[in-house]
C-alpha atoms as a PDB file:
ATOM      1  CA  MET A   1     -12.134  23.172 -10.117  1.00  0.00           C
ATOM      2  CA  ASN A   2     -10.564  24.769 -13.384  1.00  0.00           C
ATOM      3  CA  GLN A   3     -10.705  28.373 -14.152  1.00  0.00           C
ATOM      4  CA  PRO A   4     -10.442  30.300 -17.398  1.00  0.00           C
ATOM      5  CA  LEU A   5      -6.536  31.423 -17.737  1.00  0.00           C
ATOM      6  CA  ASP A   6      -7.784  35.094 -17.872  1.00  0.00           C
ATOM      7  CA  THR A   7      -9.739  34.548 -14.538  1.00  0.00           C
ATOM      8  CA  PRO A   8      -7.622  36.058 -11.620  1.00  0.00           C
ATOM      9  CA  PRO A   9      -6.645  33.785  -8.434  1.00  0.00           C
ATOM     10  CA  PRO A  10      -9.073  34.542  -5.636  1.00  0.00           C
ATOM     11  CA  PRO A  11      -7.711  36.618  -2.838  1.00  0.00           C
ATOM     12  CA  ARG A  12      -5.708  34.503  -0.451  1.00  0.00           C
ATOM     13  CA  ARG A  13      -7.282  34.188   3.334  1.00  0.00           C
ATOM     14  CA  ALA A  14      -5.213  35.000   6.391  1.00  0.00           C
ATOM     15  CA  ALA A  15      -5.081  31.258   7.400  1.00  0.00           C
ATOM     16  CA  ASP A  16      -4.442  29.965   3.789  1.00  0.00           C
ATOM     17  CA  THR A  17      -2.959  26.338   4.753  1.00  0.00           C
ATOM     18  CA  THR A  18      -1.534  26.143   1.086  1.00  0.00           C
ATOM     19  CA  ALA A  19       0.701  29.266   1.121  1.00  0.00           C
ATOM     20  CA  VAL A  20       4.031  28.319   3.011  1.00  0.00           C
ATOM     21  CA  PRO A  21       5.181  30.588   5.241  1.00  0.00           C
ATOM     22  CA  ALA A  22       9.011  31.428   5.913  1.00  0.00           C
ATOM     23  CA  ALA A  23      11.022  28.738   6.506  1.00  0.00           C
ATOM     24  CA  PRO A  24      12.364  27.257  10.258  1.00  0.00           C
ATOM     25  CA  HIS A  25      15.780  27.762  10.402  1.00  0.00           C
ATOM     26  CA  GLY A  26      17.792  25.314   8.788  1.00  0.00           C
ATOM     27  CA  ARG A  27      15.171  23.796   6.459  1.00  0.00           C
ATOM     28  CA  CYS A  28      14.291  24.689   2.600  1.00  0.00           C
ATOM     29  CA  PRO A  29      11.498  27.098   1.987  1.00  0.00           C
ATOM     30  CA  ALA A  30       9.171  24.282   0.867  1.00  0.00           C
ATOM     31  CA  ALA A  31       9.279  22.751   4.539  1.00  0.00           C
ATOM     32  CA  ALA A  32       5.875  22.951   6.448  1.00  0.00           C
ATOM     33  CA  ALA A  33       6.108  24.410   9.543  1.00  0.00           C
ATOM     34  CA  LYS A  34       4.185  21.461  11.245  1.00  0.00           C
ATOM     35  CA  ASP A  35       6.404  19.055   9.417  1.00  0.00           C
ATOM     36  CA  PRO A  36       9.346  17.380  11.837  1.00  0.00           C
ATOM     37  CA  THR A  37      11.145  15.864   8.983  1.00  0.00           C
ATOM     38  CA  SER A  38      14.600  17.219   7.734  1.00  0.00           C
ATOM     39  CA  CYS A  39      15.672  17.933   4.179  1.00  0.00           C
ATOM     40  CA  GLU A  40      17.129  15.458   2.100  1.00  0.00           C
ATOM     41  CA  GLY A  41      19.387  16.807  -0.189  1.00  0.00           C
ATOM     42  CA  PRO A  42      20.365  19.972  -1.722  1.00  0.00           C
ATOM     43  CA  ARG A  43      17.484  22.956  -0.643  1.00  0.00           C
ATOM     44  CA  ASP A  44      17.037  24.107  -4.020  1.00  0.00           C
ATOM     45  CA  ALA A  45      16.762  20.940  -6.146  1.00  0.00           C
ATOM     46  CA  ALA A  46      12.935  21.404  -7.433  1.00  0.00           C
ATOM     47  CA  THR A  47      10.574  23.884  -7.473  1.00  0.00           C
ATOM     48  CA  ILE A  48       6.426  23.405  -6.865  1.00  0.00           C
ATOM     49  CA  VAL A  49       3.973  25.657  -8.820  1.00  0.00           C
ATOM     50  CA  ASP A  50       0.622  25.554  -6.937  1.00  0.00           C
ATOM     51  CA  ARG A  51      -2.474  26.131  -9.354  1.00  0.00           C
ATOM     52  CA  HIS A  52      -1.949  30.162  -8.854  1.00  0.00           C
ATOM     53  CA  GLY A  53       1.411  30.211 -10.029  1.00  0.00           C
ATOM     54  CA  ARG A  54       3.219  30.802  -6.701  1.00  0.00           C
ATOM     55  CA  GLU A  55       6.135  29.141  -6.704  1.00  0.00           C
ATOM     56  CA  SER A  56       8.344  27.111  -3.613  1.00  0.00           C
ATOM     57  CA  ALA A  57      11.913  25.700  -4.287  1.00  0.00           C
ATOM     58  CA  GLY A  58      12.931  23.297  -1.981  1.00  0.00           C
ATOM     59  CA  CYS A  59      14.559  20.019  -1.279  1.00  0.00           C
ATOM     60  CA  VAL A  60      13.117  16.813  -3.358  1.00  0.00           C
ATOM     61  CA  HIS A  61      11.588  15.478   0.036  1.00  0.00           C
ATOM     62  CA  HIS A  62       9.797  18.386   1.120  1.00  0.00           C
ATOM     63  CA  CYS A  63       8.635  19.187  -2.402  1.00  0.00           C
ATOM     64  CA  ALA A  64       7.095  15.919  -2.526  1.00  0.00           C
ATOM     65  CA  ARG A  65       5.172  16.167   0.409  1.00  0.00           C
ATOM     66  CA  LEU A  66       3.924  19.694  -0.287  1.00  0.00           C
ATOM     67  CA  LEU A  67       3.006  18.432  -4.171  1.00  0.00           C
ATOM     68  CA  ALA A  68       0.928  15.854  -2.034  1.00  0.00           C
ATOM     69  CA  GLY A  69      -1.130  18.077  -0.064  1.00  0.00           C
ATOM     70  CA  LEU A  70      -1.399  20.807  -2.729  1.00  0.00           C
ATOM     71  CA  GLU A  71      -4.277  19.994  -5.309  1.00  0.00           C
ATOM     72  CA  GLY A  72      -3.322  21.425  -9.065  1.00  0.00           C
ATOM     73  CA  ALA A  73       0.335  21.961  -8.017  1.00  0.00           C
ATOM     74  CA  ARG A  74       2.980  20.309 -10.710  1.00  0.00           C
ATOM     75  CA  VAL A  75       6.705  20.545 -10.152  1.00  0.00           C
ATOM     76  CA  HIS A  76       8.356  23.703 -12.145  1.00  0.00           C
ATOM     77  CA  PRO A  77       9.273  22.453 -15.615  1.00  0.00           C
ATOM     78  CA  PHE A  78      12.874  23.526 -15.695  1.00  0.00           C
ATOM     79  CA  VAL A  79      13.333  21.487 -13.032  1.00  0.00           C
ATOM     80  CA  PRO A  80      16.258  18.204 -14.270  1.00  0.00           C
ATOM     81  CA  ALA A  81      14.225  15.534 -15.227  1.00  0.00           C
ATOM     82  CA  PRO A  82      15.470  12.882 -12.356  1.00  0.00           C
ATOM     83  CA  GLN A  83      14.732  15.272  -9.448  1.00  0.00           C
ATOM     84  CA  ALA A  84      11.061  16.051 -11.269  1.00  0.00           C
ATOM     85  CA  LEU A  85      10.572  12.023 -11.250  1.00  0.00           C
ATOM     86  CA  ASP A  86      11.772  11.654  -7.903  1.00  0.00           C
ATOM     87  CA  VAL A  87       9.491  14.480  -6.750  1.00  0.00           C
ATOM     88  CA  TYR A  88       6.509  13.000  -8.274  1.00  0.00           C
ATOM     89  CA  SER A  89       6.991   9.324  -7.664  1.00  0.00           C
ATOM     90  CA  ARG A  90       7.498   9.983  -3.647  1.00  0.00           C
ATOM     91  CA  ALA A  91       4.665  12.697  -3.819  1.00  0.00           C
ATOM     92  CA  ARG A  92       2.428   9.649  -5.687  1.00  0.00           C
ATOM     93  CA  GLU A  93       3.114   7.505  -2.103  1.00  0.00           C
ATOM     94  CA  LEU A  94       2.157  10.342   0.167  1.00  0.00           C
ATOM     95  CA  PRO A  95      -1.289  11.334   1.868  1.00  0.00           C
ATOM     96  CA  PRO A  96      -1.700  15.101   1.823  1.00  0.00           C
ATOM     97  CA  PHE A  97      -0.176  16.533   4.964  1.00  0.00           C
ATOM     98  CA  ALA A  98       1.727  13.152   5.835  1.00  0.00           C
ATOM     99  CA  TRP A  99       3.052  14.801   8.791  1.00  0.00           C
ATOM    100  CA  GLU A 100      -0.028  14.734  10.747  1.00  0.00           C
ATOM    101  CA  ILE A 101      -0.222  10.844  10.403  1.00  0.00           C
ATOM    102  CA  GLY A 102       3.054  10.346  11.736  1.00  0.00           C
ATOM    103  CA  ARG A 103       4.492   9.539   7.848  1.00  0.00           C
END
């Protein structure tokens, strides 16, 4: 799972489910297309960084849901501590892709 830092990221596949496509109208970029929940708070409250360095900003609610489903992801280090702790706390309580099981 761990890669040396000098190794380039693997090429992305067309059906990569970890990539976040353009946000549906009226929702933050961290909201998954199939996730029916609405945003909570500012749409740029936090930023999630995946294991390849790609970033996705969004509300605390959708960042937590995204963090729960991405292996090796983390909250960006410049996110204020209250929002970062909220994202981590919420993500810890969620299964990956929580919207698929109605959560």
